[in-house]
Coordinates of C-alpha atoms in Angstrom, one line a residue:
M1 CA 185.2 50.0 290.7
L2 CA 186.2 46.3 290.5
I3 CA 186.5 44.5 287.1
N4 CA 186.5 40.7 286.4
R5 CA 188.9 39.0 284.2
R6 CA 186.6 38.9 281.1
G7 CA 185.8 42.5 281.5
F8 CA 189.5 43.5 281.6
L9 CA 190.2 41.2 278.5
K10 CA 187.2 43.0 276.7
A11 CA 188.3 46.3 277.6
A12 CA 192.0 45.6 276.6
G13 CA 191.0 44.0 273.5
A14 CA 189.1 47.1 272.6
A15 CA 191.9 49.4 273.2
P16 CA 193.8 48.8 270.0
A17 CA 190.7 49.5 267.9
V18 CA 190.0 52.7 269.7
L19 CA 193.6 53.9 269.0
S20 CA 193.5 52.7 265.5
A21 CA 190.7 55.0 264.8
Q22 CA 192.9 57.9 265.3
P23 CA 194.9 58.8 262.1
A24 CA 198.5 58.7 262.5
Q25 CA 199.0 61.6 260.4
P26 CA 197.2 65.2 260.9
N27 CA 194.4 66.3 258.8
V28 CA 194.9 69.3 256.5
L29 CA 192.3 72.0 256.0
F30 CA 193.4 74.6 253.4
I31 CA 191.5 77.8 253.3
L32 CA 192.2 79.6 250.2
T33 CA 190.7 83.2 249.5
D34 CA 191.3 85.2 246.4
E35 CA 192.8 88.5 246.0
W36 CA 193.3 89.2 249.7
R37 CA 196.6 91.2 250.0
A38 CA 198.7 90.6 253.2
Q39 CA 198.4 94.3 254.0
A40 CA 194.5 93.9 254.6
T41 CA 194.6 92.1 258.1
G42 CA 194.1 93.6 261.5
Y43 CA 197.0 91.6 262.9
G44 CA 199.1 93.1 260.1
G45 CA 198.2 96.8 261.0
D46 CA 195.2 97.6 258.8
A47 CA 193.0 99.8 261.0
N48 CA 190.0 99.2 258.6
V49 CA 189.8 95.5 258.9
R50 CA 187.1 93.9 261.1
A51 CA 188.3 90.2 261.3
P52 CA 188.6 89.4 265.0
V53 CA 188.5 85.7 264.4
L54 CA 191.3 85.7 262.0
D55 CA 193.3 88.0 264.3
R56 CA 193.0 85.3 267.1
F57 CA 193.9 82.5 264.7
A58 CA 197.0 84.7 263.8
A59 CA 198.0 84.8 267.5
Q60 CA 198.0 81.0 267.6
S61 CA 199.6 80.4 264.3
V62 CA 203.0 80.4 262.4
N63 CA 202.8 83.6 260.3
F64 CA 204.9 83.6 257.3
E65 CA 204.7 87.3 257.2
N66 CA 206.8 87.5 254.0
A67 CA 204.7 85.1 252.1
V68 CA 204.4 86.0 248.2
S69 CA 202.4 84.9 245.3
G70 CA 205.5 84.9 242.8
H71 CA 203.2 85.1 239.6
P72 CA 200.3 87.2 241.1
V73 CA 197.5 85.8 238.8
C74 CA 194.7 83.3 239.7
C75 CA 195.6 80.3 237.4
P76 CA 199.3 80.5 237.6
Y77 CA 199.1 80.4 241.3
R78 CA 196.8 77.5 241.3
A79 CA 199.0 75.6 239.1
S80 CA 202.0 76.3 241.5
L81 CA 200.0 75.3 244.5
M82 CA 199.0 72.1 242.8
S83 CA 202.4 71.1 241.5
G84 CA 205.0 72.8 243.8
Q85 CA 206.5 74.1 240.3
Y86 CA 207.3 77.6 238.8
P87 CA 205.0 78.8 236.0
L88 CA 207.5 78.1 233.2
T89 CA 207.6 74.5 234.4
H90 CA 203.9 73.6 235.0
G91 CA 203.1 75.8 231.9
I92 CA 200.3 77.9 233.3
F93 CA 201.5 81.7 233.1
V94 CA 198.2 83.1 231.9
N95 CA 194.7 82.6 232.9
D96 CA 192.3 80.1 231.5
E97 CA 194.8 77.6 230.0
E98 CA 194.4 73.9 230.8
F99 CA 196.6 72.6 233.6
K100 CA 198.4 69.4 232.5
P101 CA 200.4 68.3 235.4
R102 CA 204.0 67.5 234.8
G103 CA 204.4 65.3 238.0
T104 CA 202.3 64.3 241.1
T105 CA 200.0 66.9 242.2
I106 CA 199.3 67.8 245.9
G107 CA 196.0 66.0 245.9
Q108 CA 197.5 62.9 244.3
A109 CA 200.4 62.9 246.7
F110 CA 197.9 63.0 249.8
A111 CA 195.6 60.6 248.2
K112 CA 198.2 58.0 247.6
A113 CA 199.3 58.2 251.2
G114 CA 195.7 57.2 252.2
Y115 CA 194.1 60.6 252.9
Q116 CA 190.5 61.3 252.1
T117 CA 190.7 64.3 249.8
G118 CA 188.1 67.2 249.1
Y119 CA 187.8 70.2 247.2
I120 CA 185.1 72.9 247.5
G121 CA 184.7 76.1 245.6
K122 CA 186.7 77.8 242.8
W123 CA 189.1 75.5 240.8
H124 CA 190.2 77.5 237.8
L125 CA 192.6 75.0 236.3
H126 CA 190.4 73.3 233.8
G127 CA 191.0 76.0 231.2
S128 CA 189.1 77.2 228.0
P129 CA 190.3 75.9 224.8
D130 CA 188.2 78.3 222.8
G131 CA 190.4 81.2 224.3
K132 CA 187.3 83.1 225.4
Y133 CA 186.3 81.7 228.8
G134 CA 184.1 79.1 227.4
R135 CA 184.6 76.4 230.1
R136 CA 184.3 78.7 233.1
L137 CA 180.9 77.3 233.9
A138 CA 181.4 73.7 232.3
Y139 CA 181.6 70.4 234.2
I140 CA 185.0 69.3 235.1
P141 CA 185.6 65.5 234.6
P142 CA 187.3 63.3 237.4
D143 CA 190.5 63.0 235.4
H144 CA 191.0 66.6 235.6
R145 CA 190.7 67.0 239.3
F146 CA 194.1 65.6 240.1
G147 CA 193.6 63.6 243.2
F148 CA 190.6 65.2 244.7
D149 CA 187.7 63.0 245.5
Y150 CA 185.0 64.7 247.2
W151 CA 183.9 67.4 244.8
K152 CA 181.6 70.5 244.9
A153 CA 183.5 73.0 242.6
C154 CA 183.0 75.4 239.6
E155 CA 185.9 76.2 237.3
C156 CA 185.4 80.0 237.9
T157 CA 182.5 82.4 238.9
H158 CA 182.4 85.4 241.0
E159 CA 178.6 85.7 241.1
Y160 CA 178.7 85.1 244.6
N161 CA 174.9 85.3 245.1
R162 CA 174.1 83.1 242.4
S163 CA 177.0 80.5 242.4
L164 CA 177.2 77.7 240.2
Y165 CA 178.8 74.3 241.1
Y166 CA 179.0 70.7 240.3
E167 CA 178.8 67.8 242.9
G168 CA 180.8 64.7 242.4
N169 CA 180.4 63.0 238.9
D170 CA 177.0 64.7 238.2
P171 CA 177.1 67.0 235.2
T172 CA 174.1 68.8 236.4
P173 CA 174.8 72.4 237.4
K174 CA 173.7 73.3 240.9
Y175 CA 173.8 76.5 243.0
W176 CA 174.9 77.5 246.3
P177 CA 172.1 79.0 248.3
G178 CA 172.6 82.5 249.2
Y179 CA 176.2 84.1 249.7
D180 CA 178.4 81.2 248.3
A181 CA 181.3 81.5 250.9
F182 CA 178.7 80.9 253.5
S183 CA 177.2 77.8 251.8
Q184 CA 180.7 76.4 251.0
T185 CA 181.8 76.8 254.6
D186 CA 178.7 75.1 255.9
D187 CA 179.6 72.2 253.3
A188 CA 183.2 72.2 254.4
C189 CA 181.9 71.8 258.1
R190 CA 179.8 68.9 257.1
F191 CA 182.7 67.3 255.5
V192 CA 184.9 67.8 258.6
E193 CA 182.2 66.5 260.9
Q194 CA 181.7 63.4 258.7
R195 CA 185.4 62.7 258.6
S196 CA 186.3 63.5 262.3
K197 CA 186.0 60.0 263.4
A198 CA 187.3 58.4 260.4
R199 CA 190.4 56.1 260.5
D200 CA 192.1 58.0 257.5
P201 CA 193.0 61.7 257.7
F202 CA 191.7 64.1 255.3
L203 CA 192.9 66.9 253.0
L204 CA 190.3 69.5 252.4
V205 CA 190.7 72.6 250.1
L206 CA 188.0 75.3 250.8
S207 CA 188.6 77.7 247.9
M208 CA 186.4 80.8 248.4
G209 CA 186.0 83.7 245.8
P210 CA 185.8 86.9 248.3
P211 CA 187.3 89.4 248.6
H212 CA 187.9 89.2 244.7
F213 CA 185.6 91.8 243.0
P214 CA 182.7 92.5 242.5
L215 CA 183.0 94.4 245.4
N216 CA 179.4 95.4 246.1
S217 CA 178.1 91.9 246.6
A218 CA 178.9 91.0 250.2
P219 CA 175.8 90.3 252.4
E220 CA 174.0 93.6 253.4
Q221 CA 174.9 93.5 257.0
Y222 CA 178.7 93.4 256.2
Q223 CA 178.3 96.3 253.5
T224 CA 176.5 98.3 256.2
M225 CA 179.5 98.1 258.4
Y226 CA 181.5 100.0 255.8
R227 CA 179.1 102.2 254.0
S228 CA 179.7 105.3 256.0
R229 CA 182.8 104.4 257.9
E230 CA 186.1 106.5 257.5
I231 CA 188.6 104.5 255.3
Q232 CA 192.4 105.1 255.9
L233 CA 194.3 104.7 252.7
R234 CA 197.9 103.5 252.2
P235 CA 200.2 106.4 251.6
N236 CA 201.0 105.2 248.2
V237 CA 197.5 105.8 246.7
P238 CA 197.9 109.0 244.6
E239 CA 195.6 111.9 245.3
K240 CA 193.7 111.4 241.8
S241 CA 192.8 107.8 242.8
R242 CA 191.8 108.4 246.4
E243 CA 187.9 108.6 245.9
A244 CA 188.0 105.5 243.8
A245 CA 190.2 103.7 246.4
I246 CA 187.8 104.6 249.0
A247 CA 184.7 103.2 247.1
D248 CA 186.6 100.0 246.2
L249 CA 187.8 99.3 249.8
R250 CA 184.3 99.7 251.2
G251 CA 183.3 96.7 249.3
Y252 CA 186.6 94.8 249.7
Y253 CA 186.6 95.1 253.4
A254 CA 183.0 94.0 253.6
H255 CA 183.8 90.8 252.0
I256 CA 186.7 90.3 254.4
A257 CA 184.4 90.7 257.3
A258 CA 182.1 88.1 255.7
V259 CA 185.0 85.6 255.3
D260 CA 185.9 86.2 258.9
E261 CA 182.3 84.6 259.6
C262 CA 183.3 81.7 257.6
L263 CA 186.7 81.2 259.6
T264 CA 184.6 81.5 262.9
R265 CA 182.2 78.2 261.6
L266 CA 185.3 76.3 260.6
L267 CA 187.3 76.5 263.8
R268 CA 184.2 76.0 265.9
T269 CA 183.7 72.7 263.8
L270 CA 187.2 71.6 264.6
E271 CA 186.8 72.2 268.2
S272 CA 183.5 70.7 268.6
T273 CA 184.7 67.5 266.7
R274 CA 187.7 67.5 268.8
I275 CA 190.2 67.2 266.1
A276 CA 191.6 70.9 266.1
D277 CA 194.9 69.6 267.8
R278 CA 195.6 67.2 265.1
T279 CA 194.6 69.2 262.1
I280 CA 196.8 71.6 260.2
V281 CA 194.9 74.8 259.2
V282 CA 196.3 77.1 256.4
F283 CA 194.8 80.5 255.8
T284 CA 196.1 82.1 252.6
A285 CA 195.2 83.8 249.3
D286 CA 196.3 83.2 245.7
H287 CA 197.6 86.9 245.3
G288 CA 196.8 90.5 246.4
D289 CA 195.3 93.5 244.9
M290 CA 196.7 97.0 244.3
M291 CA 193.5 98.8 245.4
R292 CA 194.9 101.9 243.8
S293 CA 198.3 101.8 245.5
Q294 CA 200.9 103.2 242.9
G295 CA 197.5 104.2 241.0
L296 CA 196.9 100.7 239.8
T297 CA 194.1 98.2 240.3
T298 CA 194.0 94.4 240.6
K299 CA 197.2 92.3 240.4
H300 CA 199.7 91.0 237.7
V301 CA 202.4 93.5 238.9
P302 CA 205.4 93.1 241.2
W303 CA 204.6 95.6 243.9
D304 CA 204.0 94.4 247.4
E305 CA 200.1 95.0 247.5
S306 CA 199.9 92.6 244.5
I307 CA 202.3 89.9 245.5
R308 CA 202.3 89.7 249.3
V309 CA 199.6 87.4 250.7
P310 CA 198.6 86.3 254.3
F311 CA 200.0 82.8 255.2
L312 CA 199.1 81.5 258.7
M313 CA 199.4 77.8 259.6
R314 CA 198.2 76.6 262.8
Y315 CA 198.8 72.8 264.0
P316 CA 198.5 72.6 267.8
Q317 CA 199.8 69.0 268.2
K318 CA 203.2 69.7 266.7
L319 CA 203.5 73.4 266.6
G320 CA 201.7 74.6 269.7
T321 CA 199.4 77.5 269.8
K322 CA 201.8 80.4 270.7
G323 CA 201.8 82.5 267.7
R324 CA 205.4 83.1 265.9
R325 CA 206.2 85.4 263.1
V326 CA 208.7 83.9 260.3
R327 CA 210.4 86.4 258.2
T328 CA 211.8 83.7 255.9
M329 CA 210.3 84.2 252.3
L330 CA 207.7 81.7 251.3
N331 CA 206.7 81.3 247.7
T332 CA 203.8 79.5 246.2
P333 CA 205.8 76.4 245.1
D334 CA 207.0 75.9 248.7
I335 CA 203.5 75.3 249.9
M336 CA 203.2 71.6 248.6
P337 CA 206.6 70.4 250.1
T338 CA 206.0 72.1 253.4
L339 CA 202.7 70.7 254.0
L340 CA 203.7 67.1 252.8
S341 CA 206.6 67.1 255.3
L342 CA 204.5 68.4 258.2
A343 CA 202.3 65.5 257.5
G344 CA 205.2 63.1 257.4
L345 CA 205.0 62.3 253.7
R346 CA 207.6 62.3 251.0
T347 CA 207.8 65.1 248.4
P348 CA 207.3 63.8 244.9
D349 CA 210.0 64.0 242.3
G350 CA 209.7 67.2 240.0
V351 CA 208.7 69.6 243.0
E352 CA 210.8 72.8 242.8
G353 CA 209.8 74.4 246.0
T354 CA 211.5 74.4 249.2
D355 CA 210.3 72.5 252.3
L356 CA 209.9 75.2 255.1
S357 CA 208.6 72.8 257.6
A358 CA 211.7 73.0 259.9
L359 CA 211.0 76.7 260.3
C360 CA 207.4 76.0 261.3
R361 CA 208.9 73.8 264.1
G362 CA 211.2 76.6 265.3
A363 CA 214.4 76.0 263.5
S364 CA 216.8 78.8 262.9
P365 CA 216.1 80.6 259.7
P366 CA 218.6 81.0 257.1
K367 CA 220.7 84.3 256.9
N368 CA 219.1 85.3 253.6
S369 CA 216.0 84.2 251.8
S370 CA 214.4 85.1 248.5
A371 CA 211.3 84.4 246.5
F372 CA 211.4 84.4 242.8
L373 CA 209.0 86.5 240.7
Q374 CA 208.3 85.2 237.2
F375 CA 206.1 87.0 234.8
P376 CA 206.7 85.7 231.3
V377 CA 204.1 87.2 229.3
S378 CA 202.5 90.7 229.5
Y379 CA 198.7 90.7 229.5
G380 CA 195.7 92.1 231.3
Q381 CA 196.3 95.1 233.6
A382 CA 200.0 94.9 233.3
R383 CA 200.0 95.5 229.4
S384 CA 197.4 98.1 229.6
E385 CA 199.5 99.9 232.1
G386 CA 202.5 99.5 229.8
I387 CA 204.3 96.9 232.1
G388 CA 206.0 94.2 230.1
E389 CA 207.5 90.8 231.0
Y390 CA 209.4 90.8 234.2
R391 CA 211.6 88.6 236.6
G392 CA 212.5 89.5 240.1
L393 CA 213.3 88.7 243.6
R394 CA 211.6 89.8 246.9
T395 CA 213.9 89.2 249.7
E396 CA 213.3 89.9 253.4
Q397 CA 214.4 93.5 252.9
H398 CA 214.4 94.4 249.4
T399 CA 212.5 94.1 246.0
Y400 CA 214.5 93.9 242.8
V401 CA 212.7 93.5 239.4
R402 CA 214.3 93.3 235.9
S403 CA 212.3 94.0 232.7
R404 CA 213.6 92.8 229.3
N405 CA 215.0 96.2 228.9
G406 CA 217.2 95.9 232.0
P407 CA 216.8 96.9 235.8
W408 CA 213.4 98.4 236.3
L409 CA 212.4 98.5 240.1
M410 CA 214.5 98.3 243.4
Y411 CA 213.2 99.1 246.9
D412 CA 214.5 99.1 250.4
N413 CA 211.2 97.7 251.9
A414 CA 212.5 98.3 255.5
A415 CA 213.3 101.9 254.9
D416 CA 210.5 102.5 252.3
P417 CA 207.6 100.0 253.1
Y418 CA 205.1 101.6 250.7
Q419 CA 207.6 101.4 247.9
Q420 CA 207.8 105.1 246.8
R421 CA 211.3 105.5 246.1
N422 CA 212.9 103.5 243.2
L423 CA 216.7 103.0 243.9
C424 CA 217.4 101.5 240.5
G425 CA 220.1 103.4 238.7
R426 CA 221.1 105.6 241.8
S427 CA 224.9 105.7 242.1
E428 CA 224.8 105.2 245.9
H429 CA 223.0 101.9 245.6
K430 CA 225.1 100.5 242.7
D431 CA 226.6 97.7 244.9
L432 CA 223.3 96.6 246.2
Q433 CA 221.9 96.6 242.6
S434 CA 224.8 94.6 241.2
R435 CA 224.5 92.0 244.1
L436 CA 220.7 91.5 243.6
D437 CA 221.3 91.4 239.8
R438 CA 223.7 88.6 240.3
E439 CA 221.3 86.7 242.7
L440 CA 218.7 87.0 240.1
D441 CA 220.8 85.4 237.4
T442 CA 221.6 82.7 239.8
R443 CA 218.0 82.0 240.4
L444 CA 217.1 82.1 236.6
K445 CA 219.7 79.4 236.0
T446 CA 218.3 77.3 238.8
V447 CA 214.9 77.3 237.3
R448 CA 216.0 77.2 233.8
D449 CA 214.4 80.4 232.9
D450 CA 216.2 82.0 229.9
F451 CA 214.0 85.2 229.9
L452 CA 213.1 85.0 226.4
P453 CA 210.3 87.4 224.8
G454 CA 206.9 86.4 226.0
Q455 CA 205.9 85.4 222.4
D456 CA 208.5 82.6 222.5
Y457 CA 206.7 81.1 225.5
I458 CA 203.2 81.7 223.8
A459 CA 204.4 79.7 220.9
R460 CA 206.2 76.9 222.9
F461 CA 203.1 76.2 224.9
G462 CA 200.7 77.0 221.9
Y463 CA 198.6 79.6 223.6
E464 CA 198.1 81.9 220.5
H465 CA 194.4 81.3 220.8
N466 CA 194.2 83.0 224.3
F467 CA 191.9 86.1 224.0
E468 CA 193.8 88.0 226.8
I469 CA 197.0 87.6 224.9
R470 CA 195.5 88.6 221.5
S471 CA 193.3 91.2 222.8
K472 CA 194.2 94.9 222.8
P473 CA 195.1 96.4 226.1
G474 CA 192.2 96.9 228.5
H475 CA 189.7 95.1 226.1
S476 CA 187.7 92.3 227.8
V477 CA 185.0 89.7 226.9
S478 CA 184.7 88.6 230.6
P479 CA 181.4 86.9 231.3
W480 CA 180.9 89.3 234.2
G481 CA 181.4 92.6 232.3
D482 CA 184.5 94.8 231.9
W483 CA 185.7 94.8 235.5
E484 CA 189.1 94.2 234.2
S485 CA 191.0 92.8 231.4
T486 CA 191.4 89.5 233.0
I487 CA 189.9 88.0 236.0

């Protein structure tokens, strides 16, 4: 086709505008689930799981197969995600204390770089000064959102079929229609569609409640999938706990299957808006769940079912779509600097995590890596089970944990993947224990953790009012009933 000079100049003049409409930096979609342990994935070998979309996503992603939640409780994880810091630095080491950032948050860092920021779902960082969950359903003012502009969130609710939220600066409570993970996902898809042609990139966090209990509240079609299906248990579930574990896991896997449908919608929207290639998608969880392994329920504790989480990252434009497994340890504070670096942004001062973006790009991994486990105060399930404060290391092969009474747990996870043989105190493993003990001492110094009694930290941060700390082991005033001593 012939084109005249005027047409040529018109087309040439339009070209820069077309190019400038494409953000220079990638979008970021961060999908956060609650209580989804790394072991509960099809791509990870769990035959019970029906999540084919997640399996396909894993095949296209960088899989940090040793990702851990170094303080496996909801609020401490979320404060570490927001700050890139460890619990005794950001100050949140129990649930339902108000997060007061000591530095730039991840939302603020992306917003300052010109990103449109959004948060949908469970927040759980506003805290409850009354010490009894009093603000879990309260309106969260803008200055407590730490850089997130688009806002459809609730502090904390697990009433998945009557789920409250607040929109923007409107203090009037609203309710997600139906199963909230589906409605939240649909809202996230609309956010993506609206911003897919914008000049500025976006950071969107979609924070879903499932598969966190209650375990009988997934949509009926997903519960039906597991109602009579045979459930394969992990070998470390004791005989006395098998019946309860099977009942719990039926609901847990039903939620997982439902969340897989959410992932279907999100990925389809990225493709239909033609921004999948330039969008970093992360799929992960705040912590795991014991689900009766070692005879224990929920989280808090340093066994793998509690601390290990899925962590998948897909970014086709820079990382390709050929799946890779990375064995290097990734801990919660590492997420913020890694994402900022992949987006070409500077990590703010005060961040304690490690930038692992080079590993995402295929760099050679370090010879040894470890993730620091920090549990400063015993409360909730841990205390009811007689488990006190602990510090530890999860390396690529070993777990080593020290209580205030001394060495407590040590496992060779390669030889003993279900952590059924505690090697602490065994003469044949004395050298290994000494080496890991020294490494833990080094880490404690690095993060300025003097491993004081828990009461010292409670007094330091003024948390004496917190009900979970003051309550008797196993007692709860949870607004959803006695599911556990803390949620």
